[in-house]
Coordinates of C-alpha atoms in Angstrom, one line a residue:
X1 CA -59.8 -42.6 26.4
X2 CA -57.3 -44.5 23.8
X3 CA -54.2 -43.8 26.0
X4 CA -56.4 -44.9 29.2
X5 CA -56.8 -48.4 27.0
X6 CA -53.8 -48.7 25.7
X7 CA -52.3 -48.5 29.8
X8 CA -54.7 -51.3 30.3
X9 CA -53.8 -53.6 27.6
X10 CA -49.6 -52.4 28.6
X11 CA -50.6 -53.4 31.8
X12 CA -52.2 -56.8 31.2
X13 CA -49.6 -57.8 28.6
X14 CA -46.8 -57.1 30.9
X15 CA -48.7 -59.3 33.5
X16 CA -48.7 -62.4 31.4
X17 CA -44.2 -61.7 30.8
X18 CA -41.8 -62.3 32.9
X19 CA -39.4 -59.7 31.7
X20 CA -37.5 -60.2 34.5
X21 CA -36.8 -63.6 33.2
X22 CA -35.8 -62.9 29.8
X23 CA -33.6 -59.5 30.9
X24 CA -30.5 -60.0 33.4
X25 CA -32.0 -58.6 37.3
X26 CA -28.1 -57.2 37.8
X27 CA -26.0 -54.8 36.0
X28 CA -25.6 -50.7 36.2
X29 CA -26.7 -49.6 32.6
X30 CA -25.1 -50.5 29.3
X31 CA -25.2 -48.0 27.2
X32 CA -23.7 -49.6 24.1
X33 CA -26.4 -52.1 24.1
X34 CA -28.6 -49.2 22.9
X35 CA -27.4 -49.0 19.6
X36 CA -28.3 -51.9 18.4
X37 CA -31.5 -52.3 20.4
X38 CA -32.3 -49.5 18.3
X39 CA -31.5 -50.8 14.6
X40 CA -33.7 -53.8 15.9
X41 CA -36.6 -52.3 17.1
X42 CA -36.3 -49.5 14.5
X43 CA -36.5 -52.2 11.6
X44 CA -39.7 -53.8 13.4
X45 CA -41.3 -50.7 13.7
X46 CA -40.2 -49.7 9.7
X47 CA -41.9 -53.3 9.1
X48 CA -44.6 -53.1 11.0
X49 CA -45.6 -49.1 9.9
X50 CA -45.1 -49.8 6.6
X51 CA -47.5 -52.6 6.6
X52 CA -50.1 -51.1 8.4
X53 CA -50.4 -48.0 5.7
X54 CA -50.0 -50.8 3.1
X55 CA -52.7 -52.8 3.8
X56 CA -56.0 -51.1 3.6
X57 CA -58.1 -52.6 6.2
X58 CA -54.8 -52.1 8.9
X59 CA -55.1 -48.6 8.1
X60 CA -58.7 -48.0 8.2
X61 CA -59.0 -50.0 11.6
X62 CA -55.7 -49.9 13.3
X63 CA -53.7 -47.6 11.9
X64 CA -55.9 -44.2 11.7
X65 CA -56.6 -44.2 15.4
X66 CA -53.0 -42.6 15.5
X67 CA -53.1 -40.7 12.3
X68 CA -57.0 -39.3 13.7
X69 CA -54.7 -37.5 16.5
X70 CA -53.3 -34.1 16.6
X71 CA -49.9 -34.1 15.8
X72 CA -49.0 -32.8 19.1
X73 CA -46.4 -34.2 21.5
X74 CA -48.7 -36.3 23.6
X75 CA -49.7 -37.6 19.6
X76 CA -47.1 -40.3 20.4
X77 CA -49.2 -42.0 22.8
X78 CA -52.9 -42.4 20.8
X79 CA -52.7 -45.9 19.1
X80 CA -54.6 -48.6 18.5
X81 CA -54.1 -51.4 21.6
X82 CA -52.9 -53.9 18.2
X83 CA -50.4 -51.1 16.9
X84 CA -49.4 -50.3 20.6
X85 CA -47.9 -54.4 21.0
X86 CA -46.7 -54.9 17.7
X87 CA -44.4 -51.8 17.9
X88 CA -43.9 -52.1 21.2
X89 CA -43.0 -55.8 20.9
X90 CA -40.0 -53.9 18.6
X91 CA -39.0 -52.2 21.5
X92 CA -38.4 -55.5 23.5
X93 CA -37.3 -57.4 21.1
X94 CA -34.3 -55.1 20.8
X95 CA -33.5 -54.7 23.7
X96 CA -33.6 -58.7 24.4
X97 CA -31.6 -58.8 21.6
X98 CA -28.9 -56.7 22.2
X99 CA -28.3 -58.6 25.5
X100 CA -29.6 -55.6 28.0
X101 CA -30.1 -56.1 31.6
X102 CA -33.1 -54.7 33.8
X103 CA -31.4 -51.5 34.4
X104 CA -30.9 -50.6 30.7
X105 CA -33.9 -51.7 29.7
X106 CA -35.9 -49.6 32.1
X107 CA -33.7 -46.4 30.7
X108 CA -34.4 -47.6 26.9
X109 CA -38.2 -47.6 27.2
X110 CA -38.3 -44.3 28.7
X111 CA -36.0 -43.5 25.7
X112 CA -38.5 -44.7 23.1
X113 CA -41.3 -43.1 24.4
X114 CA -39.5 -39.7 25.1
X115 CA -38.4 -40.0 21.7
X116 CA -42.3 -40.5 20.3
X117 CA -43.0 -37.5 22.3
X118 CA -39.9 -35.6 20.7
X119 CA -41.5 -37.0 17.1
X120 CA -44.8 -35.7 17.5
X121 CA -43.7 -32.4 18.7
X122 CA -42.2 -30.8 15.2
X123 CA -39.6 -33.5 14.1
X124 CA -40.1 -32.3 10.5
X125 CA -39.5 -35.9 9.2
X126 CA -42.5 -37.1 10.9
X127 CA -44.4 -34.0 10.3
X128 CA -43.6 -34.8 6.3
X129 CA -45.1 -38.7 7.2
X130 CA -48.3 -37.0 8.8
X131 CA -48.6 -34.7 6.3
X132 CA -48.1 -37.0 3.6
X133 CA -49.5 -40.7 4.9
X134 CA -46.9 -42.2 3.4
X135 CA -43.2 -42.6 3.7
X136 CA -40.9 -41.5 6.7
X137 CA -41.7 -44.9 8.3
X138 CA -38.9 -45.3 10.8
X139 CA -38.8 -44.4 14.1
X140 CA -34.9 -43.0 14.9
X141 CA -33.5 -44.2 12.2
X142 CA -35.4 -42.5 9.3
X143 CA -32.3 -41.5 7.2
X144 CA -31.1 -44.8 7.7
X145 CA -33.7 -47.5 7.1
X146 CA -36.3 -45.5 4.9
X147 CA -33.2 -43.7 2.9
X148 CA -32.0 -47.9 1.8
X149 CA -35.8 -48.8 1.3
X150 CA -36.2 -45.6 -0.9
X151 CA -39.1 -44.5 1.6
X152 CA -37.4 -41.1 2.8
X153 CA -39.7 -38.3 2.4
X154 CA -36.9 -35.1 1.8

């Protein structure tokens, strides 16, 4: 039921952008665009995790929905509609960042959501972040941003 709602508020969100506005129509795929569409996005996500274990009443109302799911692979996918924008509003913002055009961005998204799947399917840094409700707030870059922030579950 929370994936079927979460499509729905994809779908309507999507409806009121005009990505194809903000991302270049032409172009065969960039893949060195995706590295830094990654630190971006990666740091919103680390920002916007964080905060939502830090602050009590995110947890308890936005945040839990996902933590409440099995840590299976399809795991990735249960979120609140609020958590589902903010972090995926890290997702586009990297990409727009990094300067991608329609055809990379189309590969990238399928890259963060295969990569939430990957996550919630034994990624042992995750696993320590369910296990622990704390720490391991990245997304990809876990050794990276959470190791410098001194959030790195070992």
């Amino acid at each position: 039921r929370v994936i079927a709602i979460n499509w729905a508020v994809v779908a309507v969100a999507l409806s009121l952008v005009d990505l194809r506005r903000a991302f270049r129509p032409v172009g065969g795929l960039q893949p060195l665009r995706l590295l830094p569409a990654a630190l971006v996005d990666d740091l919103v996500f680390y920002g916007v995790h964080r905060t939502m274990h830090g602050v009590p009443w995110l947890f308890r109302h936005v945040h839990a929905v996902h933590h409440a799911a099995a840590l299976k692979p399809w795991g990735s996918m249960v979120a609140h509609p609020v958590e589902l924008l903010l972090q995926g509003g890290g997702a586009l913002l990297g990409a727009y960042a990094a300067g991608m055009n329609w055809a990379t961005l189309t590969w990238w998204l399928a890259l963060r959501q295969a990569h939430g799947v990957w996550d919630h399917a034994g990624d042992p840094h995750h696993e320590r972040h369910h296990r622990h409700l704390s720490g391991n707030y990245a997304s990809m870059l876990v050794p990276l941003i959470d190791g410098a922030a001194g959030t790195k579950l070992i």
